PDB file of C-alpha atoms and ligand atoms in Angstrom:
ATOM      1  CA  MET A   1      44.156   6.802  75.217  1.00  0.00           C
ATOM      2  CA  ALA A   2      46.443   3.942  75.917  1.00  0.00           C
ATOM      3  CA  VAL A   3      49.835   4.682  77.426  1.00  0.00           C
ATOM      4  CA  ARG A   4      52.589   2.965  75.445  1.00  0.00           C
ATOM      5  CA  LEU A   5      55.479   1.509  77.399  1.00  0.00           C
ATOM      6  CA  ASP A   6      58.647   0.430  75.631  1.00  0.00           C
ATOM      7  CA  ILE A   7      58.912  -2.588  77.941  1.00  0.00           C
ATOM      8  CA  GLU A   8      58.724  -6.309  77.283  1.00  0.00           C
ATOM      9  CA  LEU A   9      56.739  -8.314  79.836  1.00  0.00           C
ATOM     10  CA  THR A  10      57.804 -11.763  81.015  1.00  0.00           C
ATOM     11  CA  GLU A  11      55.283 -14.603  80.724  1.00  0.00           C
ATOM     12  CA  SER A  12      54.552 -14.405  84.460  1.00  0.00           C
ATOM     13  CA  GLU A  13      54.019 -10.632  84.240  1.00  0.00           C
ATOM     14  CA  LYS A  14      51.625 -11.176  81.311  1.00  0.00           C
ATOM     15  CA  ALA A  15      49.674 -13.679  83.402  1.00  0.00           C
ATOM     16  CA  ALA A  16      49.620 -11.282  86.378  1.00  0.00           C
ATOM     17  CA  MET A  17      48.332  -8.489  84.117  1.00  0.00           C
ATOM     18  CA  ALA A  18      45.596 -10.679  82.618  1.00  0.00           C
ATOM     19  CA  ALA A  19      44.390 -11.511  86.138  1.00  0.00           C
ATOM     20  CA  ILE A  20      43.687  -7.848  86.996  1.00  0.00           C
ATOM     21  CA  PRO A  21      39.956  -7.094  86.462  1.00  0.00           C
ATOM     22  CA  SER A  22      39.195  -4.901  83.436  1.00  0.00           C
ATOM     23  CA  THR A  23      37.331  -2.388  85.644  1.00  0.00           C
ATOM     24  CA  SER A  24      40.667  -1.560  87.315  1.00  0.00           C
ATOM     25  CA  TRP A  25      42.144  -0.314  84.031  1.00  0.00           C
ATOM     26  CA  PHE A  26      40.960   3.284  83.999  1.00  0.00           C
ATOM     27  CA  THR A  27      43.839   3.949  81.585  1.00  0.00           C
ATOM     28  CA  GLN A  28      44.937   1.184  79.238  1.00  0.00           C
ATOM     29  CA  PHE A  29      48.655   0.345  78.984  1.00  0.00           C
ATOM     30  CA  ILE A  30      50.268  -1.172  75.905  1.00  0.00           C
ATOM     31  CA  TYR A  31      53.583  -3.001  76.318  1.00  0.00           C
ATOM     32  CA  ARG A  32      55.896  -4.093  73.513  1.00  0.00           C
ATOM     33  CA  ASN A  33      54.521  -7.633  73.611  1.00  0.00           C
ATOM     34  CA  ALA A  34      51.186  -7.329  75.463  1.00  0.00           C
ATOM     35  CA  GLU A  35      48.162  -5.113  76.019  1.00  0.00           C
ATOM     36  CA  SER A  36      46.326  -4.578  79.272  1.00  0.00           C
ATOM     37  CA  PRO A  37      42.591  -5.288  79.430  1.00  0.00           C
ATOM     38  CA  ILE A  38      40.384  -2.373  78.317  1.00  0.00           C
ATOM     39  CA  HIS A  39      37.956  -0.806  80.789  1.00  0.00           C
ATOM     40  CA  PRO A  40      34.362  -1.884  79.901  1.00  0.00           C
ATOM     41  CA  ASN A  41      33.277   1.766  79.570  1.00  0.00           C
ATOM     42  CA  ARG A  42      34.739   2.525  76.127  1.00  0.00           C
ATOM     43  CA  LYS A  43      33.894   6.248  76.428  1.00  0.00           C
ATOM     44  CA  LEU A  44      36.701   6.516  78.974  1.00  0.00           C
ATOM     45  CA  ALA A  45      39.313   5.991  76.265  1.00  0.00           C
ATOM     46  CA  GLU A  46      38.193   9.036  74.283  1.00  0.00           C
ATOM     47  CA  ASN A  47      37.922  11.034  77.481  1.00  0.00           C
ATOM     48  CA  ASN A  48      41.442  10.011  78.557  1.00  0.00           C
ATOM     49  CA  GLU A  49      42.821  10.855  75.140  1.00  0.00           C
ATOM     50  CA  MET A  50      41.505  14.411  75.469  1.00  0.00           C
ATOM     51  CA  LYS A  51      42.859  14.813  79.008  1.00  0.00           C
ATOM     52  CA  GLN A  52      46.284  13.433  78.237  1.00  0.00           C
ATOM     53  CA  ALA A  53      46.596  15.502  75.060  1.00  0.00           C
ATOM     54  CA  MET A  54      45.750  18.647  77.013  1.00  0.00           C
ATOM     55  CA  VAL A  55      48.070  18.196  79.999  1.00  0.00           C
ATOM     56  CA  SER A  56      50.960  15.949  79.013  1.00  0.00           C
ATOM     57  CA  ASP A  57      53.203  18.943  78.156  1.00  0.00           C
ATOM     58  CA  TRP A  58      52.449  20.555  81.555  1.00  0.00           C
ATOM     59  CA  VAL A  59      53.291  17.300  83.348  1.00  0.00           C
ATOM     60  CA  THR A  60      56.487  16.768  81.361  1.00  0.00           C
ATOM     61  CA  GLU A  61      57.685  20.358  81.872  1.00  0.00           C
ATOM     62  CA  SER A  62      57.051  20.481  85.608  1.00  0.00           C
ATOM     63  CA  VAL A  63      58.036  17.130  87.140  1.00  0.00           C
ATOM     64  CA  LYS A  64      61.693  16.522  86.204  1.00  0.00           C
ATOM     65  CA  GLY A  65      63.646  15.749  89.380  1.00  0.00           C
ATOM     66  CA  LYS A  66      60.609  16.620  91.538  1.00  0.00           C
ATOM     67  CA  ARG A  67      58.503  14.995  94.263  1.00  0.00           C
ATOM     68  CA  VAL A  68      55.030  14.591  92.800  1.00  0.00           C
ATOM     69  CA  LEU A  69      51.694  13.898  94.487  1.00  0.00           C
ATOM     70  CA  ASP A  70      49.037  12.430  92.153  1.00  0.00           C
ATOM     71  CA  LEU A  71      45.567  12.774  93.697  1.00  0.00           C
ATOM     72  CA  PHE A  72      42.751  10.533  92.394  1.00  0.00           C
ATOM     73  CA  SER A  73      45.482   8.454  90.786  1.00  0.00           C
ATOM     74  CA  ALA A  74      43.171   5.612  89.622  1.00  0.00           C
ATOM     75  CA  ASN A  75      45.389   2.941  88.012  1.00  0.00           C
ATOM     76  CA  GLY A  76      48.295   5.345  87.769  1.00  0.00           C
ATOM     77  CA  GLY A  77      47.998   6.849  84.257  1.00  0.00           C
ATOM     78  CA  PHE A  78      49.364  10.237  85.275  1.00  0.00           C
ATOM     79  CA  SER A  79      51.677   8.863  87.997  1.00  0.00           C
ATOM     80  CA  ILE A  80      53.398   6.704  85.408  1.00  0.00           C
ATOM     81  CA  MET A  81      53.519   9.653  82.980  1.00  0.00           C
ATOM     82  CA  ALA A  82      55.280  11.683  85.694  1.00  0.00           C
ATOM     83  CA  ALA A  83      57.725   8.858  86.465  1.00  0.00           C
ATOM     84  CA  LEU A  84      58.590   8.486  82.767  1.00  0.00           C
ATOM     85  CA  ALA A  85      59.061  12.260  82.519  1.00  0.00           C
ATOM     86  CA  GLY A  86      61.817  12.100  85.146  1.00  0.00           C
ATOM     87  CA  ALA A  87      60.103  12.697  88.489  1.00  0.00           C
ATOM     88  CA  LYS A  88      62.278  11.755  91.469  1.00  0.00           C
ATOM     89  CA  GLU A  89      59.380  10.422  93.505  1.00  0.00           C
ATOM     90  CA  VAL A  90      55.656   9.933  92.832  1.00  0.00           C
ATOM     91  CA  VAL A  91      52.966   9.220  95.415  1.00  0.00           C
ATOM     92  CA  GLY A  92      49.444   8.418  94.204  1.00  0.00           C
ATOM     93  CA  VAL A  93      46.315   8.580  96.389  1.00  0.00           C
ATOM     94  CA  GLU A  94      43.290   6.539  95.357  1.00  0.00           C
ATOM     95  CA  PHE A  95      40.462   4.870  97.285  1.00  0.00           C
ATOM     96  CA  SER A  96      39.804   1.957  94.925  1.00  0.00           C
ATOM     97  CA  GLU A  97      41.948  -0.897  96.206  1.00  0.00           C
ATOM     98  CA  GLU A  98      41.719  -2.695  92.848  1.00  0.00           C
ATOM     99  CA  ARG A  99      43.021   0.330  90.946  1.00  0.00           C
ATOM    100  CA  ILE A 100      45.850   0.718  93.454  1.00  0.00           C
ATOM    101  CA  LYS A 101      46.878  -2.898  92.857  1.00  0.00           C
ATOM    102  CA  CYS A 102      46.734  -2.320  89.119  1.00  0.00           C
ATOM    103  CA  ALA A 103      48.892   0.829  89.450  1.00  0.00           C
ATOM    104  CA  GLN A 104      51.393  -1.078  91.611  1.00  0.00           C
ATOM    105  CA  PHE A 105      51.640  -3.770  88.964  1.00  0.00           C
ATOM    106  CA  ILE A 106      52.398  -1.215  86.226  1.00  0.00           C
ATOM    107  CA  ALA A 107      54.957   0.544  88.434  1.00  0.00           C
ATOM    108  CA  SER A 108      56.668  -2.798  89.116  1.00  0.00           C
ATOM    109  CA  THR A 109      57.209  -3.304  85.381  1.00  0.00           C
ATOM    110  CA  LEU A 110      58.881   0.097  84.832  1.00  0.00           C
ATOM    111  CA  LYS A 111      62.244  -0.601  86.464  1.00  0.00           C
ATOM    112  CA  SER A 112      62.634   3.163  86.754  1.00  0.00           C
ATOM    113  CA  ASP A 113      64.803   5.172  89.167  1.00  0.00           C
ATOM    114  CA  CYS A 114      61.700   7.024  90.309  1.00  0.00           C
ATOM    115  CA  LYS A 115      60.360   5.935  93.685  1.00  0.00           C
ATOM    116  CA  ILE A 116      56.658   5.204  93.106  1.00  0.00           C
ATOM    117  CA  GLU A 117      54.152   4.558  95.858  1.00  0.00           C
ATOM    118  CA  PHE A 118      50.359   4.339  95.878  1.00  0.00           C
ATOM    119  CA  ILE A 119      48.377   5.067  99.021  1.00  0.00           C
ATOM    120  CA  HIS A 120      45.000   3.456  99.466  1.00  0.00           C
ATOM    121  CA  GLY A 121      43.286   6.464 100.978  1.00  0.00           C
ATOM    122  CA  ASP A 122      40.768   9.273 100.748  1.00  0.00           C
ATOM    123  CA  VAL A 123      41.763  12.604  99.234  1.00  0.00           C
ATOM    124  CA  TYR A 124      39.569  14.188 101.930  1.00  0.00           C
ATOM    125  CA  GLN A 125      42.201  13.098 104.443  1.00  0.00           C
ATOM    126  CA  ILE A 126      45.422  14.142 102.687  1.00  0.00           C
ATOM    127  CA  GLU A 127      46.573  16.565 105.355  1.00  0.00           C
ATOM    128  CA  ASN A 128      46.739  13.562 107.705  1.00  0.00           C
ATOM    129  CA  TYR A 129      48.916  11.508 105.327  1.00  0.00           C
ATOM    130  CA  PHE A 130      51.909  13.735 104.665  1.00  0.00           C
ATOM    131  CA  ASP A 131      54.292  15.777 106.834  1.00  0.00           C
ATOM    132  CA  GLU A 132      56.236  17.258 103.936  1.00  0.00           C
ATOM    133  CA  PRO A 133      54.723  19.217 101.033  1.00  0.00           C
ATOM    134  CA  PHE A 134      55.345  18.091  97.432  1.00  0.00           C
ATOM    135  CA  ASP A 135      56.967  20.098  94.634  1.00  0.00           C
ATOM    136  CA  VAL A 136      54.177  19.306  92.179  1.00  0.00           C
ATOM    137  CA  VAL A 137      50.595  18.169  92.830  1.00  0.00           C
ATOM    138  CA  LEU A 138      48.391  16.615  90.133  1.00  0.00           C
ATOM    139  CA  CYS A 139      44.654  16.868  90.722  1.00  0.00           C
ATOM    140  CA  LEU A 140      43.388  15.559  87.405  1.00  0.00           C
ATOM    141  CA  GLY A 141      39.837  14.274  87.176  1.00  0.00           C
ATOM    142  CA  GLY A 142      38.739  14.244  90.800  1.00  0.00           C
ATOM    143  CA  LEU A 143      37.650  17.613  92.175  1.00  0.00           C
ATOM    144  CA  TYR A 144      34.144  16.923  90.830  1.00  0.00           C
ATOM    145  CA  HIS A 145      33.856  13.831  93.071  1.00  0.00           C
ATOM    146  CA  ILE A 146      34.530  15.764  96.253  1.00  0.00           C
ATOM    147  CA  ALA A 147      31.578  16.882  98.379  1.00  0.00           C
ATOM    148  CA  ASP A 148      33.506  19.868  99.793  1.00  0.00           C
ATOM    149  CA  PRO A 149      35.976  20.998  97.114  1.00  0.00           C
ATOM    150  CA  ALA A 150      36.895  24.217  98.951  1.00  0.00           C
ATOM    151  CA  PHE A 151      38.057  22.197 101.988  1.00  0.00           C
ATOM    152  CA  VAL A 152      40.106  19.843  99.826  1.00  0.00           C
ATOM    153  CA  LEU A 153      41.689  22.702  97.867  1.00  0.00           C
ATOM    154  CA  ARG A 154      42.847  24.276 101.152  1.00  0.00           C
ATOM    155  CA  GLN A 155      44.507  20.986 102.043  1.00  0.00           C
ATOM    156  CA  ILE A 156      46.096  20.792  98.584  1.00  0.00           C
ATOM    157  CA  GLY A 157      47.323  24.382  99.072  1.00  0.00           C
ATOM    158  CA  GLY A 158      49.141  23.304 102.235  1.00  0.00           C
ATOM    159  CA  LEU A 159      50.874  20.477 100.363  1.00  0.00           C
ATOM    160  CA  THR A 160      52.017  22.278  97.186  1.00  0.00           C
ATOM    161  CA  LYS A 161      55.421  23.964  96.969  1.00  0.00           C
ATOM    162  CA  GLU A 162      55.706  24.862  93.267  1.00  0.00           C
ATOM    163  CA  ARG A 163      52.860  23.822  91.018  1.00  0.00           C
ATOM    164  CA  LEU A 164      49.345  22.404  90.974  1.00  0.00           C
ATOM    165  CA  LEU A 165      48.006  20.915  87.732  1.00  0.00           C
ATOM    166  CA  MET A 166      44.245  20.718  87.957  1.00  0.00           C
ATOM    167  CA  GLN A 167      41.539  19.366  85.692  1.00  0.00           C
ATOM    168  CA  THR A 168      37.858  19.180  86.485  1.00  0.00           C
ATOM    169  CA  SER A 169      34.440  19.643  84.879  1.00  0.00           C
ATOM    170  CA  GLN A 170      32.675  22.910  84.156  1.00  0.00           C
ATOM    171  CA  VAL A 171      29.061  23.905  83.614  1.00  0.00           C
ATOM    172  CA  LEU A 172      27.760  24.983  80.214  1.00  0.00           C
ATOM    173  CA  PRO A 173      26.631  27.750  79.724  1.00  0.00           C
ATOM    174  CA  ILE A 174      29.270  29.301  81.874  1.00  0.00           C
ATOM    175  CA  PRO A 175      28.871  32.904  83.058  1.00  0.00           C
ATOM    176  CA  GLY A 176      29.045  33.763  86.770  1.00  0.00           C
ATOM    177  CA  ASN A 177      30.708  32.185  89.786  1.00  0.00           C
ATOM    178  CA  TRP A 178      28.616  29.187  90.679  1.00  0.00           C
ATOM    179  CA  ALA A 179      28.459  25.412  90.617  1.00  0.00           C
ATOM    180  CA  LYS A 180      25.851  22.684  90.503  1.00  0.00           C
ATOM    181  CA  PHE A 181      25.931  19.203  91.905  1.00  0.00           C
ATOM    182  CA  ILE A 182      24.196  16.635  89.720  1.00  0.00           C
ATOM    183  CA  VAL A 183      23.245  13.202  91.022  1.00  0.00           C
ATOM    184  CA  ARG A 184      23.181  10.853  88.084  1.00  0.00           C
ATOM    185  CA  ARG A 185      20.693   8.018  87.613  1.00  0.00           C
ATOM    186  CA  GLN A 186      22.554   4.780  87.993  1.00  0.00           C
ATOM    187  CA  ASP A 187      22.701   2.008  85.490  1.00  0.00           C
ATOM    188  CA  LYS A 188      19.346   0.135  85.520  1.00  0.00           C
ATOM    189  CA  THR A 189      20.997  -3.069  86.675  1.00  0.00           C
ATOM    190  CA  GLN A 190      22.103  -1.254  89.826  1.00  0.00           C
ATOM    191  CA  GLY A 191      18.644   0.234  90.397  1.00  0.00           C
ATOM    192  CA  GLY A 192      17.313   3.674  91.325  1.00  0.00           C
ATOM    193  CA  MET A 193      19.060   6.914  92.119  1.00  0.00           C
ATOM    194  CA  THR A 194      22.287   6.820  94.056  1.00  0.00           C
ATOM    195  CA  SER A 195      23.198   8.886  97.041  1.00  0.00           C
ATOM    196  CA  ILE A 196      26.277  11.109  97.037  1.00  0.00           C
ATOM    197  CA  ARG A 197      28.063   8.367  98.929  1.00  0.00           C
ATOM    198  CA  GLY A 198      27.293   6.068  96.015  1.00  0.00           C
ATOM    199  CA  GLY A 199      29.832   8.128  94.120  1.00  0.00           C
ATOM    200  CA  TYR A 200      27.635   9.119  91.196  1.00  0.00           C
ATOM    201  CA  GLY A 201      27.146  12.723  92.187  1.00  0.00           C
ATOM    202  CA  THR A 202      29.315  15.139  90.222  1.00  0.00           C
ATOM    203  CA  TRP A 203      30.118  18.831  90.597  1.00  0.00           C
ATOM    204  CA  PHE A 204      30.030  21.074  87.545  1.00  0.00           C
ATOM    205  CA  TYR A 205      31.673  24.448  88.177  1.00  0.00           C
ATOM    206  CA  SER A 206      31.658  27.665  86.189  1.00  0.00           C
ATOM    207  CA  PRO A 207      35.214  28.769  85.298  1.00  0.00           C
ATOM    208  CA  GLY A 208      34.614  31.780  87.570  1.00  0.00           C
ATOM    209  CA  CYS A 209      33.793  29.449  90.457  1.00  0.00           C
ATOM    210  CA  LEU A 210      36.935  27.387  89.788  1.00  0.00           C
ATOM    211  CA  ARG A 211      39.080  30.520  89.781  1.00  0.00           C
ATOM    212  CA  GLU A 212      37.582  31.542  93.140  1.00  0.00           C
ATOM    213  CA  LEU A 213      38.041  28.041  94.562  1.00  0.00           C
ATOM    214  CA  LEU A 214      41.688  27.999  93.482  1.00  0.00           C
ATOM    215  CA  LEU A 215      42.228  31.424  95.035  1.00  0.00           C
ATOM    216  CA  HIS A 216      40.646  30.161  98.237  1.00  0.00           C
ATOM    217  CA  GLY A 217      43.066  27.209  98.146  1.00  0.00           C
ATOM    218  CA  GLY A 218      45.958  29.681  97.901  1.00  0.00           C
ATOM    219  CA  PHE A 219      46.675  29.401  94.164  1.00  0.00           C
ATOM    220  CA  ASP A 220      47.344  31.780  91.317  1.00  0.00           C
ATOM    221  CA  ILE A 221      46.350  30.438  87.885  1.00  0.00           C
ATOM    222  CA  VAL A 222      49.318  30.737  85.529  1.00  0.00           C
ATOM    223  CA  GLU A 223      47.633  29.182  82.496  1.00  0.00           C
ATOM    224  CA  GLU A 224      44.119  27.935  81.737  1.00  0.00           C
ATOM    225  CA  ARG A 225      42.979  25.560  79.023  1.00  0.00           C
ATOM    226  CA  GLN A 226      39.589  24.356  77.844  1.00  0.00           C
ATOM    227  CA  PRO A 227      38.752  22.089  74.910  1.00  0.00           C
ATOM    228  CA  SER A 228      37.802  23.933  71.718  1.00  0.00           C
ATOM    229  CA  ILE A 229      34.260  25.326  71.776  1.00  0.00           C
ATOM    230  CA  LEU A 230      33.018  22.517  69.492  1.00  0.00           C
ATOM    231  CA  LYS A 231      34.411  19.776  71.707  1.00  0.00           C
ATOM    232  CA  ARG A 232      33.453  21.394  75.006  1.00  0.00           C
ATOM    233  CA  GLN A 233      29.921  20.010  74.965  1.00  0.00           C
ATOM    234  CA  ARG A 234      31.293  16.466  75.010  1.00  0.00           C
ATOM    235  CA  PHE A 235      34.304  17.225  77.192  1.00  0.00           C
ATOM    236  CA  PRO A 236      33.309  20.004  79.597  1.00  0.00           C
ATOM    237  CA  TRP A 237      36.826  20.089  81.019  1.00  0.00           C
ATOM    238  CA  PHE A 238      38.677  22.968  82.612  1.00  0.00           C
ATOM    239  CA  PHE A 239      42.464  22.725  83.027  1.00  0.00           C
ATOM    240  CA  ALA A 240      44.572  25.045  85.145  1.00  0.00           C
ATOM    241  CA  SER A 241      48.283  25.216  85.814  1.00  0.00           C
ATOM    242  CA  CYS A 242      48.670  27.025  89.141  1.00  0.00           C
ATOM    243  CA  GLU A 243      51.360  28.327  91.478  1.00  0.00           C
ATOM    244  CA  PRO A 244      50.960  28.896  95.204  1.00  0.00           C
ATOM    245  CA  LEU A 245      50.298  32.549  96.038  1.00  0.00           C
ATOM    246  CA  THR A 246      53.357  34.178  97.510  1.00  0.00           C
TER     247      THR A 246
HETATM  248  C1  LIG B   1      37.897  10.101  86.949  1.00  0.00           C
HETATM  249  S1  LIG B   1      39.108   9.092  87.769  1.00  0.00           S
HETATM  250  C2  LIG B   1      40.531  10.071  87.379  1.00  0.00           C
HETATM  251  C3  LIG B   1      41.761   9.277  87.242  1.00  0.00           C
HETATM  252  C4  LIG B   1      43.011  10.002  86.782  1.00  0.00           C
HETATM  253  N1  LIG B   1      43.493  11.011  87.710  1.00  0.00           N
HETATM  254  C5  LIG B   1      42.814  10.598  85.432  1.00  0.00           C
HETATM  255  O1  LIG B   1      42.579  11.800  85.322  1.00  0.00           O
HETATM  256  O2  LIG B   1      42.908   9.867  84.459  1.00  0.00           O
HETATM  257  C6  LIG B   1      38.838   9.483  89.452  1.00  0.00           C
HETATM  258  C7  LIG B   1      39.454   8.497  90.417  1.00  0.00           C
HETATM  259  O3  LIG B   1      39.372   9.071  91.720  1.00  0.00           O
HETATM  260  C8  LIG B   1      39.002   8.070  92.659  1.00  0.00           C
HETATM  261  N2  LIG B   1      38.391   8.795  93.792  1.00  0.00           N
HETATM  262  C9  LIG B   1      37.200   9.446  93.813  1.00  0.00           C
HETATM  263  N3  LIG B   1      37.018  10.061  95.002  1.00  0.00           N
HETATM  264  C10 LIG B   1      38.141   9.808  95.744  1.00  0.00           C
HETATM  265  C11 LIG B   1      38.561  10.182  97.049  1.00  0.00           C
HETATM  266  N4  LIG B   1      37.803  10.921  97.839  1.00  0.00           N
HETATM  267  N5  LIG B   1      39.762   9.756  97.476  1.00  0.00           N
HETATM  268  C12 LIG B   1      40.556   8.979  96.696  1.00  0.00           C
HETATM  269  N6  LIG B   1      40.221   8.597  95.433  1.00  0.00           N
HETATM  270  C13 LIG B   1      39.018   9.005  94.971  1.00  0.00           C
HETATM  271  C14 LIG B   1      38.083   7.135  91.888  1.00  0.00           C
HETATM  272  O4  LIG B   1      38.083   5.830  92.457  1.00  0.00           O
HETATM  273  C15 LIG B   1      38.718   7.160  90.486  1.00  0.00           C
HETATM  274  O5  LIG B   1      39.660   6.122  90.317  1.00  0.00           O
END
């Protein structure tokens, strides 16, 4: 889903936006007088629409006046949502330099009071990046990319004061507490099977496994959401709004 911004771009901003490669636009942004390029994988739009529809109320309710950490921030779709919802400060962490540049461009057009920063880094390393915990942490669409999710969730636990909003993928069918790691065949033009480092491996967790992982990270699930049973096959997403255990 495109994010609509009630902002008019100058001619030089339009030119700067057109120069950003389309692969950087994980989320599309539509300005009053211009549209960003669309990511070449059109399925992403439908996927994003589902995610945003399922978490935008959680984001809006939890970030007002808060310091927010957006992990796996891509080109800033959820960081910008948090800034527009009144966050005091947003820090995104993303390891694609191109997506970071894209996110910085969008942030520069907002002229918002929110302090927005994007760190070109690895979520595996977050405990080395920050001295102070954040009020709210967004971990939307990323836990399935992480080779050791339990380790990363412990780090997230150490950085979350009030709320963690999490979205990841789940296995179908879903009983039990387990997970599988699937290495996908790459596009033919890229040749062969990829390694985990190639970034195409993905974790699929049972909801029971996710609950245990979140507990291990020091979180209590306050609310869970999943797409309706009919949509779950196409969008095997699991959403959790969590608070740190006291
Ligand atoms: C599926 S996108 C999710 C983007 C966004 N949070 C959303 O839900 O719309 C995942 C992003 O995480 C980034 N990523 C994957 N592993 C990462 C890591 N270890 N550290 C930082 N970024 C990572 C990818 O480059 C990609 O932009």
